[in-house]
PDB file of C-alpha atoms in Angstrom:
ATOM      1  CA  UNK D  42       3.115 -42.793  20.771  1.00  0.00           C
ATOM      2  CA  UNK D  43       4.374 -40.188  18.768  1.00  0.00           C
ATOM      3  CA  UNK D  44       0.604 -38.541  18.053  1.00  0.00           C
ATOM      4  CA  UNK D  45      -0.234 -38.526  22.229  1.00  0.00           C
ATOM      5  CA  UNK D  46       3.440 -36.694  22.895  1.00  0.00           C
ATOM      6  CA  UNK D  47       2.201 -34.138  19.906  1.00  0.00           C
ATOM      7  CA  UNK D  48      -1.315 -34.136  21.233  1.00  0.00           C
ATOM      8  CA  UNK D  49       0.410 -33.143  25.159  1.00  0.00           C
ATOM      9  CA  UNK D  50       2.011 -30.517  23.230  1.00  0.00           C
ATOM     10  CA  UNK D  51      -0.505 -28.976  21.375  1.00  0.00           C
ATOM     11  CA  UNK D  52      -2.757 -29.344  24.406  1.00  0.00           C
ATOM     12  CA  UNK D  53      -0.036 -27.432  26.558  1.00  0.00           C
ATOM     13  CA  UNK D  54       0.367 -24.610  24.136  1.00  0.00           C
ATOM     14  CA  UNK D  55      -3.332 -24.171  23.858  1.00  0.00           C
ATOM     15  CA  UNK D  56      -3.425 -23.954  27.809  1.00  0.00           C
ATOM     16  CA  UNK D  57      -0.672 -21.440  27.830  1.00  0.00           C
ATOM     17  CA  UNK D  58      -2.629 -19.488  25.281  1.00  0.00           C
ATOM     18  CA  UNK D  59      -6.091 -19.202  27.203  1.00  0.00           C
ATOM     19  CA  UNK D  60      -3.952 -18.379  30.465  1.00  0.00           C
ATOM     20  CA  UNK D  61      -3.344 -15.371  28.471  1.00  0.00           C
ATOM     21  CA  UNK D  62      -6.113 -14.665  27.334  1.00  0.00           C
ATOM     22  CA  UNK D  63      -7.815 -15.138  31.075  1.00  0.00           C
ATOM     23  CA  UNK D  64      -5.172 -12.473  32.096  1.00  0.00           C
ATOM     24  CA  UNK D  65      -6.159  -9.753  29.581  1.00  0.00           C
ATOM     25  CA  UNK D  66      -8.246  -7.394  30.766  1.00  0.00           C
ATOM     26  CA  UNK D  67     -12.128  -6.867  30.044  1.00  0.00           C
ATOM     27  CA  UNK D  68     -12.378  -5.144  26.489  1.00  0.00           C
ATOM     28  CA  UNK D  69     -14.083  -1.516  26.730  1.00  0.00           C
ATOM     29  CA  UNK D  70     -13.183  -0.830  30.062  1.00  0.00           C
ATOM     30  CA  UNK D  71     -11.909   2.075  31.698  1.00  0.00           C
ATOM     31  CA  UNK D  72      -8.537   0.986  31.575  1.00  0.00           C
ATOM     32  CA  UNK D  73      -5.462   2.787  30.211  1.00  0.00           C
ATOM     33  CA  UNK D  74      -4.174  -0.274  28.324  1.00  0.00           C
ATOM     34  CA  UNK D  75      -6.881   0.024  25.784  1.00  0.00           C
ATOM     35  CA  UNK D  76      -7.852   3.892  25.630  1.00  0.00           C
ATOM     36  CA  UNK D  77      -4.742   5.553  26.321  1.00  0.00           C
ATOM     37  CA  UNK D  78      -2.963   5.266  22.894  1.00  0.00           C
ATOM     38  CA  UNK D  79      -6.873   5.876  21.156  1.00  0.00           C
ATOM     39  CA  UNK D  80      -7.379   9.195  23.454  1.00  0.00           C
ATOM     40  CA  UNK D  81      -3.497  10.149  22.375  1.00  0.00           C
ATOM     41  CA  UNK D  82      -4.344   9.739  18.481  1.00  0.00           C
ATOM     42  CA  UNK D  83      -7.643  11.365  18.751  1.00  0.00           C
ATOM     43  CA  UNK D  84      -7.226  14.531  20.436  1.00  0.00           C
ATOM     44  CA  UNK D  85      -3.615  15.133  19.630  1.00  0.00           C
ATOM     45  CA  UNK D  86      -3.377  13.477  16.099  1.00  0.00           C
ATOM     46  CA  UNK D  87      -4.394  16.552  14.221  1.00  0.00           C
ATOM     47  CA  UNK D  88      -2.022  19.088  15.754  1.00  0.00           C
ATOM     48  CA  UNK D  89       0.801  16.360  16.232  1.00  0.00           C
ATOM     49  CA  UNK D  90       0.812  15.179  12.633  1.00  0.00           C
ATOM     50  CA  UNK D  91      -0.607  17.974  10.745  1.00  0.00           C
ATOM     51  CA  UNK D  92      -2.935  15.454   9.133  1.00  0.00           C
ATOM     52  CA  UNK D  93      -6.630  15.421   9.981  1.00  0.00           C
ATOM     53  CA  UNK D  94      -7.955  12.473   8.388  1.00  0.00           C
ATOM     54  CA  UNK D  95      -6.345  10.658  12.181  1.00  0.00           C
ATOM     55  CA  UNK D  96      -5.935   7.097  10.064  1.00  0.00           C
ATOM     56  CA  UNK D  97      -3.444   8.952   7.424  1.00  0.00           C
ATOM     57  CA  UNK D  98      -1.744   9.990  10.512  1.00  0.00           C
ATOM     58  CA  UNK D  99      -1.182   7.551  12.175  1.00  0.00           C
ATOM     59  CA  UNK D 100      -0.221   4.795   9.659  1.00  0.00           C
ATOM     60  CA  UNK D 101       2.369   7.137   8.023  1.00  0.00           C
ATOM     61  CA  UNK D 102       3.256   9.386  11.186  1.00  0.00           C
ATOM     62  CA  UNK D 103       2.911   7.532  14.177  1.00  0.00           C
ATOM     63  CA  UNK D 104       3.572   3.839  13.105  1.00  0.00           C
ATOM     64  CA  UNK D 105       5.377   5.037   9.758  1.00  0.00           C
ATOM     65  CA  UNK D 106       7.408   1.665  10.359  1.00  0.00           C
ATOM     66  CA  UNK D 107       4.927  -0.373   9.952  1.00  0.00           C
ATOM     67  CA  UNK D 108       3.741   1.201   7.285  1.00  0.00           C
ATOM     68  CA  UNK D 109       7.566   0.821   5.626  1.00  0.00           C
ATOM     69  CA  UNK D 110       7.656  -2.888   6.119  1.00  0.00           C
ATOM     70  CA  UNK D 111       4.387  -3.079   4.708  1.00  0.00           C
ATOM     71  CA  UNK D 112       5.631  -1.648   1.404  1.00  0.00           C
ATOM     72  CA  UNK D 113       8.278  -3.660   1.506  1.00  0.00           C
ATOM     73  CA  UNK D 114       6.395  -6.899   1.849  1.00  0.00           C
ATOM     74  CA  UNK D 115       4.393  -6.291  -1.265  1.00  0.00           C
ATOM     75  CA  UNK D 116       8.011  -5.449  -3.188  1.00  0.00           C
ATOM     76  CA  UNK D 117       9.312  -8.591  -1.980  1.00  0.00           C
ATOM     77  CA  UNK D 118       6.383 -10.583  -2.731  1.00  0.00           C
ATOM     78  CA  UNK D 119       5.631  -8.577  -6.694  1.00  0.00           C
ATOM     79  CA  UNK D 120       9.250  -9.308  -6.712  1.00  0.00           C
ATOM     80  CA  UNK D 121       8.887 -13.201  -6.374  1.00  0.00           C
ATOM     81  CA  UNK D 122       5.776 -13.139  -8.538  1.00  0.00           C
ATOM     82  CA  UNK D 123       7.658 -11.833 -11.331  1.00  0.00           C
ATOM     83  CA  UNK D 124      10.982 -13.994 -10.527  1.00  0.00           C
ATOM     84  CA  UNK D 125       8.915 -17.270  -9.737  1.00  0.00           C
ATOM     85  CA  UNK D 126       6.656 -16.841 -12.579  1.00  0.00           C
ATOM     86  CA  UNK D 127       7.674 -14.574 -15.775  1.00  0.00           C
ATOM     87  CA  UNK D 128      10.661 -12.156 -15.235  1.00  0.00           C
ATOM     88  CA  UNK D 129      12.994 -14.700 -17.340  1.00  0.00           C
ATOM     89  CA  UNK D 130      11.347 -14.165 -20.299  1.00  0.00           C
ATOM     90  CA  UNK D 131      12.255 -10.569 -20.790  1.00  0.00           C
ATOM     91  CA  UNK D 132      15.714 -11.222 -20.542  1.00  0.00           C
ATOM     92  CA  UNK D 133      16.230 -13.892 -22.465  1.00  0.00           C
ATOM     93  CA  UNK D 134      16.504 -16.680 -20.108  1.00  0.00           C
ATOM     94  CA  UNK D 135      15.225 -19.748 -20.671  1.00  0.00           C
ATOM     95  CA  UNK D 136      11.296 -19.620 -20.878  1.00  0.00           C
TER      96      UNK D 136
ATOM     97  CA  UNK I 157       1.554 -10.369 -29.911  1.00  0.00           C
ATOM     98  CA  UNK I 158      -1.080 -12.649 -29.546  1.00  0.00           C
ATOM     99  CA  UNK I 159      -3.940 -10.649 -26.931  1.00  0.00           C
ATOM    100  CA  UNK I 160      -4.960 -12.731 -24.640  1.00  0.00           C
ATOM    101  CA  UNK I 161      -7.643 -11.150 -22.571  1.00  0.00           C
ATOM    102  CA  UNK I 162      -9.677  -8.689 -25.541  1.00  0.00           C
ATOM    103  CA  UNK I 163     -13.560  -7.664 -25.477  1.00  0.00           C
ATOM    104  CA  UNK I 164     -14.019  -6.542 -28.808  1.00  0.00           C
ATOM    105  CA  UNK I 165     -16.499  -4.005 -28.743  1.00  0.00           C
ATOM    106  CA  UNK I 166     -17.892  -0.640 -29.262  1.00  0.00           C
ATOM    107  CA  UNK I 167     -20.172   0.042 -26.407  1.00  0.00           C
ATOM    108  CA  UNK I 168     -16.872  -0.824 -23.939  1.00  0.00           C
ATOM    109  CA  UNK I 169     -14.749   1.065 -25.746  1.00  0.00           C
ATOM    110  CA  UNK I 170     -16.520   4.074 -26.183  1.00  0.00           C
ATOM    111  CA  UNK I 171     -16.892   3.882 -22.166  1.00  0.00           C
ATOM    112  CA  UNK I 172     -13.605   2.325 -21.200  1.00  0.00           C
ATOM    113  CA  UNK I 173     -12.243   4.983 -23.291  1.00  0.00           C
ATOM    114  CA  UNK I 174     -14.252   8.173 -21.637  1.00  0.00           C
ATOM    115  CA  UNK I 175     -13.386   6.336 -18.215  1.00  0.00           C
ATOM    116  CA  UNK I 176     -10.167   5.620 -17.724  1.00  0.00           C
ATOM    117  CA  UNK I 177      -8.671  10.001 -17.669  1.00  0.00           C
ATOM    118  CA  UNK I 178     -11.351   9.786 -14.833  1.00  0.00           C
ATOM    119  CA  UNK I 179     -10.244   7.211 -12.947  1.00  0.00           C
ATOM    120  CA  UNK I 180      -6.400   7.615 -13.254  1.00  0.00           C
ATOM    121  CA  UNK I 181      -7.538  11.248 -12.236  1.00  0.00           C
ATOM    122  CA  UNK I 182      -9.362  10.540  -8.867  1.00  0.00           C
ATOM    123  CA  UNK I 183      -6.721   8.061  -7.905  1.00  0.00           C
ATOM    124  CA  UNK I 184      -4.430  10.564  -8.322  1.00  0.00           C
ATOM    125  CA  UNK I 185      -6.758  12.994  -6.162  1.00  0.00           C
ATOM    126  CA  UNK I 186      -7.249  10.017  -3.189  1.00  0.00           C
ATOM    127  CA  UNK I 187      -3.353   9.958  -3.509  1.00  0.00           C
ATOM    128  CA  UNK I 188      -2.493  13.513  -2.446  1.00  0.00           C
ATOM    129  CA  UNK I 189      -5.723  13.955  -0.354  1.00  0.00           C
ATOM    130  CA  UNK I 190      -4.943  10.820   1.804  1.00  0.00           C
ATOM    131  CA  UNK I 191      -4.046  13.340   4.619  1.00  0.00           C
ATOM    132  CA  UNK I 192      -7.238  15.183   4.522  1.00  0.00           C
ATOM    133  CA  UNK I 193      -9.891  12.718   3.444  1.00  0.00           C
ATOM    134  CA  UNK I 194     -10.675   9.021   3.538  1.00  0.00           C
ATOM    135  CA  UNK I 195      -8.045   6.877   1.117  1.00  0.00           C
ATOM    136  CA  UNK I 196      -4.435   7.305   0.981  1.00  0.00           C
ATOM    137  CA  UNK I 197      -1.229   5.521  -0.783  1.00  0.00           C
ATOM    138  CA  UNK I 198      -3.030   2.317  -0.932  1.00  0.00           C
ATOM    139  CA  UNK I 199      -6.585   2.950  -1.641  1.00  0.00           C
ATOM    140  CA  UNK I 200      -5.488   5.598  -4.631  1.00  0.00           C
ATOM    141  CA  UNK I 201      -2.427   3.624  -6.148  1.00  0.00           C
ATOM    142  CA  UNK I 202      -5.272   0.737  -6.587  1.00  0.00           C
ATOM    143  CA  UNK I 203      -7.455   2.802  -8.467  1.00  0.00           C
ATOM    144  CA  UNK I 204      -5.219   4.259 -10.449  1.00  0.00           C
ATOM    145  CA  UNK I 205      -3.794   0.947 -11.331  1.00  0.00           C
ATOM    146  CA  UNK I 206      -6.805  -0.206 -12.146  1.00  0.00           C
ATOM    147  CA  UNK I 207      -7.339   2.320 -14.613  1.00  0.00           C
ATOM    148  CA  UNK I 208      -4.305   0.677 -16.721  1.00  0.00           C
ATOM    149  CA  UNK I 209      -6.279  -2.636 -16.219  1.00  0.00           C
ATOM    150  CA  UNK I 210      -9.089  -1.460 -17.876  1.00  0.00           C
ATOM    151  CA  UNK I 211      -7.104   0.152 -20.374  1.00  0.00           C
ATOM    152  CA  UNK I 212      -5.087  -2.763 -20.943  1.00  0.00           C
ATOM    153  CA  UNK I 213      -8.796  -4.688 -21.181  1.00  0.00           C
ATOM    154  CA  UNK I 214     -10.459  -2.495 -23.824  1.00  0.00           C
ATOM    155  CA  UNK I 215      -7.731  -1.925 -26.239  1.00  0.00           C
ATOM    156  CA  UNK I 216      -5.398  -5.134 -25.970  1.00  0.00           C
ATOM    157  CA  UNK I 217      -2.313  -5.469 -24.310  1.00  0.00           C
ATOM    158  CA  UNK I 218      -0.521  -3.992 -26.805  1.00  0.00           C
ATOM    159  CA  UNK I 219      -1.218  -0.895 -26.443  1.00  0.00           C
ATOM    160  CA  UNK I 220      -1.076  -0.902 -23.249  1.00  0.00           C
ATOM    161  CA  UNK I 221       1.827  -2.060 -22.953  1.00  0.00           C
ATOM    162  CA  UNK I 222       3.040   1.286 -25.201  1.00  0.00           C
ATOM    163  CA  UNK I 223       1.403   3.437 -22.232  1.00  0.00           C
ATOM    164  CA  UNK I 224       2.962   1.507 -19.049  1.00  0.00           C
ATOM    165  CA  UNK I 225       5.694  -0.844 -19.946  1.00  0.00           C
ATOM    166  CA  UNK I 226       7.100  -3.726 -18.181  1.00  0.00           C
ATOM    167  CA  UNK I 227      10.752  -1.476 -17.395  1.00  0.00           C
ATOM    168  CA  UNK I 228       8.410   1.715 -16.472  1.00  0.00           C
ATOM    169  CA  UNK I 229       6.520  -0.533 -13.812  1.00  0.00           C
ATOM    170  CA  UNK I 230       9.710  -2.252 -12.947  1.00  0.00           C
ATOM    171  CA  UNK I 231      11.463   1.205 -12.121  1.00  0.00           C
ATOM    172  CA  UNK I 232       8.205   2.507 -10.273  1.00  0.00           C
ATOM    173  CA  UNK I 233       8.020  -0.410  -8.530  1.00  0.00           C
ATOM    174  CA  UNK I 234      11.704  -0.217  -7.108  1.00  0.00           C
ATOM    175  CA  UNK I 235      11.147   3.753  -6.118  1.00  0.00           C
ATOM    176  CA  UNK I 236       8.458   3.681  -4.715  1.00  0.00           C
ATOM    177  CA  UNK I 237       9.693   1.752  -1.675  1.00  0.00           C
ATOM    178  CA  UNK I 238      13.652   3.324  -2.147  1.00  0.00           C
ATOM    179  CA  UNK I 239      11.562   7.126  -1.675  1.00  0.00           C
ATOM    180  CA  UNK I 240       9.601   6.218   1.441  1.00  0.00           C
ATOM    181  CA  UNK I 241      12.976   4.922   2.975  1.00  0.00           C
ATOM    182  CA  UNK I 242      14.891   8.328   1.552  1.00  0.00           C
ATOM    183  CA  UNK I 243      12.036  10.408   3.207  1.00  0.00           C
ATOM    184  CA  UNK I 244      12.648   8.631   6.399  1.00  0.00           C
ATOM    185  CA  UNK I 245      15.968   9.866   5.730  1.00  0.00           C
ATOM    186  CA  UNK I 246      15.369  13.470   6.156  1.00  0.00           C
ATOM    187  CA  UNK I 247      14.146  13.013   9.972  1.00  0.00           C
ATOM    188  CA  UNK I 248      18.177  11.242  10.682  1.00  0.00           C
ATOM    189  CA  UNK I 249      19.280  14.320   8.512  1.00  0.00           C
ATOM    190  CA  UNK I 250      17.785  16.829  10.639  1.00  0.00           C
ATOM    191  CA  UNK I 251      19.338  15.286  13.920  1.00  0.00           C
ATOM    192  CA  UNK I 252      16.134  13.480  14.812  1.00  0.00           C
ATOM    193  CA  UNK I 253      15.288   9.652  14.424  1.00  0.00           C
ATOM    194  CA  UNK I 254      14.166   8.090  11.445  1.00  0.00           C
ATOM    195  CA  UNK I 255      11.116   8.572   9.791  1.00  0.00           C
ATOM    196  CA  UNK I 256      10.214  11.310  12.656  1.00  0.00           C
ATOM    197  CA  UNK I 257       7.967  14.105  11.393  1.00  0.00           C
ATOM    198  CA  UNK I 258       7.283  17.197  13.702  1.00  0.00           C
ATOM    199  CA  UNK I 259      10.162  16.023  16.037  1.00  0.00           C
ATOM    200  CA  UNK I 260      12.414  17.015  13.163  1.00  0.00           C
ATOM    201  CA  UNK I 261      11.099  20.022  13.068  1.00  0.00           C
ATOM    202  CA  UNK I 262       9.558  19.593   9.625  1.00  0.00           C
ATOM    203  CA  UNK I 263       7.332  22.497   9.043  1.00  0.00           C
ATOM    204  CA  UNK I 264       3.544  20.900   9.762  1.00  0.00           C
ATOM    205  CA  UNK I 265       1.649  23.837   7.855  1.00  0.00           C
ATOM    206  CA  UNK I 266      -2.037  24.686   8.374  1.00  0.00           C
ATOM    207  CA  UNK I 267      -4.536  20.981   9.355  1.00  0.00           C
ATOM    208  CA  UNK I 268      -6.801  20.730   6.363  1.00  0.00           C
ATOM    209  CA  UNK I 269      -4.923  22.755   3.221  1.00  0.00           C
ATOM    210  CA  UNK I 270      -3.748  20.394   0.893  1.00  0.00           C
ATOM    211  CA  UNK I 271       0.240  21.053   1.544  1.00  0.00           C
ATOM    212  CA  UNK I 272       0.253  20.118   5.897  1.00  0.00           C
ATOM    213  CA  UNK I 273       1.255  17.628   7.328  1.00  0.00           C
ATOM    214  CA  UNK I 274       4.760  17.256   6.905  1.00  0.00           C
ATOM    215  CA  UNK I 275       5.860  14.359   5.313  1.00  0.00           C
ATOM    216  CA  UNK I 276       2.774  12.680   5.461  1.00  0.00           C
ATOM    217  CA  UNK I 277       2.230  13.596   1.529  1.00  0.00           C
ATOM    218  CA  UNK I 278       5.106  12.605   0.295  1.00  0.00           C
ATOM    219  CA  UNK I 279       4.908   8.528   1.816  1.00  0.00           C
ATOM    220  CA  UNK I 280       1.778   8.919   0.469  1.00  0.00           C
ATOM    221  CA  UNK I 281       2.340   9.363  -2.688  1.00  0.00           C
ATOM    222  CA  UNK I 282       5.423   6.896  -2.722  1.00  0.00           C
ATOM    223  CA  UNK I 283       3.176   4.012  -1.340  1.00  0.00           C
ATOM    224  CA  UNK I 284       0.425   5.312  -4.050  1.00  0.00           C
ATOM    225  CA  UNK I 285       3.161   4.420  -6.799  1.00  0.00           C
ATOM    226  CA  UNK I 286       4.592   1.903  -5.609  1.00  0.00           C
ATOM    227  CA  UNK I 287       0.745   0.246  -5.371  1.00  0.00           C
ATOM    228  CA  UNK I 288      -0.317   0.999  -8.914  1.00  0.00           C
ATOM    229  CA  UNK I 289       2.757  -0.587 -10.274  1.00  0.00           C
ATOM    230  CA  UNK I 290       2.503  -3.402  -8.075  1.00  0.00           C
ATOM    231  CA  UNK I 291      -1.134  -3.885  -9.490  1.00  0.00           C
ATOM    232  CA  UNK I 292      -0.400  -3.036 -12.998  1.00  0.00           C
ATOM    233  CA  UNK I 293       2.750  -5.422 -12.973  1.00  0.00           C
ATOM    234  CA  UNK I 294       0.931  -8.162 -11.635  1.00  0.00           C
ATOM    235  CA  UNK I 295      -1.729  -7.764 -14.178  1.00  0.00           C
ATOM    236  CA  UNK I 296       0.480  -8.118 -16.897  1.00  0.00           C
ATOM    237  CA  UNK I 297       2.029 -10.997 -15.372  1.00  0.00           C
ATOM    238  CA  UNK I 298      -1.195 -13.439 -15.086  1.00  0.00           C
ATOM    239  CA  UNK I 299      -2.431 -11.897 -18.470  1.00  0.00           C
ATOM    240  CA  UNK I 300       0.840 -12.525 -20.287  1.00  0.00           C
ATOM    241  CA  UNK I 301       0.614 -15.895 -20.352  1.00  0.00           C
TER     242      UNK I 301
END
C-alpha cells in the first residue's frame, strides 16, 4: 500500500514537472525571455565591465555572487576533505 | 618520510624539472589575463596547481612539501575566498552594493590592456589561489596516505 501512495506521488510530481515544461516557451525563438539577458551581455558586456573576454565578465561582474558561493563551496568541501580525512594528523590528534 | 607516489627516473626528471617554471608561469599568465583571453581564476589556479603535482611527482613529496607546505596551502586556501569577499567590500565602501563594479564608480580603464576592468582582476586572481591550493592540498591529502 505504501509503494502505490509513493508511486501517486512520484507520478504527481512528474506531472507537475512536464506541465512546466509544456508552459516554457519554444527554445531559439524570438522571445525576450531567452535573448534579452544574451543581447545585454553581448553588446554591452565590454563597455559595462571593462572586460572583453564577455565570460570573465560576466561570471565575476555580472553574477559575481555566484561566482562567490562557488568559491565557497569548494572551501567548504577542501575543508571537509581535510577534516573528514587527514587534518588530525598534523595536530596531533588521534590518527 | 616514506614517498609514496615516486618515478625514479632521469628522462622525467630532466623534463619535469625544465617543465614545471613553465607551467606555474602560464598559469600565472591565464590568471591575470582571464579578463582579456579565454581562462580565468579557475582554469589558471588548476594549472598552476598542477605544476606542484608534478613537482611533488618527480622529486618526492618531500621536497615538495619544502616548496608548498601543508600551513602555506592552508593559509592560501582560507584567503583566497576571505579576498574575493573583502573586494566585494569595496563596492559597500564606495556607497554602492556589494560586489558592484562600475556602479561604484571603480575606474574601468581602457577594454583590452591588461589593468581594465575594474575589479574583475583582482577576483580573478583570488579564485586563481584559492584553486591551486585547493588542488595542491587535495593532492597531498590522497598521496599522504
Amino acid at each position: 500500500m505504501r509503494r502505490f501512495f509513493a508511486l501517486l506521488l512520484v507520478m504527481g510530481v512528474a506531472w507537475l514537472m512536464v506541465l512546466a515544461v509544456a508552459e516554457m516557451p519554444t527554445y531559439g525563438q524570438p522571445n525576450p525571455t531567452h535573448n534579452a539577458v544574451m543581447e545585454r551581455y553581448l553588446t554591452r558586456g565590454p563597455e559595462e565591465t571593462g572586460a572583453v573576454n564577455v565570460v570573465a565578465g560576466i561570471l565575476a561582474d555580472y553574477r559575481a555572487y555566484d561566482t562567490l558561493i562557488e568559491t565557497t563551496v569548494l572551501f567548504a568541501a577542501v575543508a571537509a576533505a581535510l577534516l573528514a580525512l587527514g587534518e588530525g594528523r598534523h595536530r596531533g590528534g588521534a590518527t | 618520510m616514506r614517498e609514496p607516489l615516486r618515478f625514479d627516473d632521469l628522462i622525467l626528471k630532466e623534463v619535469g624539472g625544465l617543465l614545471v617554471p613553465f607551467l606555474q608561469m602560464f598559469g600565472v599568465y591565464v590568471i591575470f589575463h582571464g579578463h582579456l583571453s579565454p581562462g580565468g581564476g579557475f582554469s589558471g589556479g588548476t594549472v598552476a596547481g598542477i605544476s606542484m603535482i608534478l613537482f611533488s611527482l618527480v622529486f618526492g613529496l618531500g621536497p615538495g612539501l619544502r616548496k608548498v607546505s601543508h600551513d602555506a596551502t592552508r593559509i592560501m586556501e582560507s584567503s583566497g575566498t576571505l579576498w574575493y569577499g573583502l573586494v566585494g567590500l569595496v563596492g559597500v565602501l564606495r556607497g554602492a552594493s556589494f560586489l558592484m563594479n562600475r556602479g561604484a564608480g571603480i575606474p574601468l580603464g581602457t577594454p583590452g590592456r591588461l589593468f581594465s576592468g575594474g575589479l574583475i582582476l583582482l577576483i580573478t586572481v583570488g579564485v586563481g589561489i584559492k584553486v591551486a591550493s585547493a588542488i595542491i592540498s587535495l593532492y597531498y591529502l590522497i598521496v599522504e596516505d
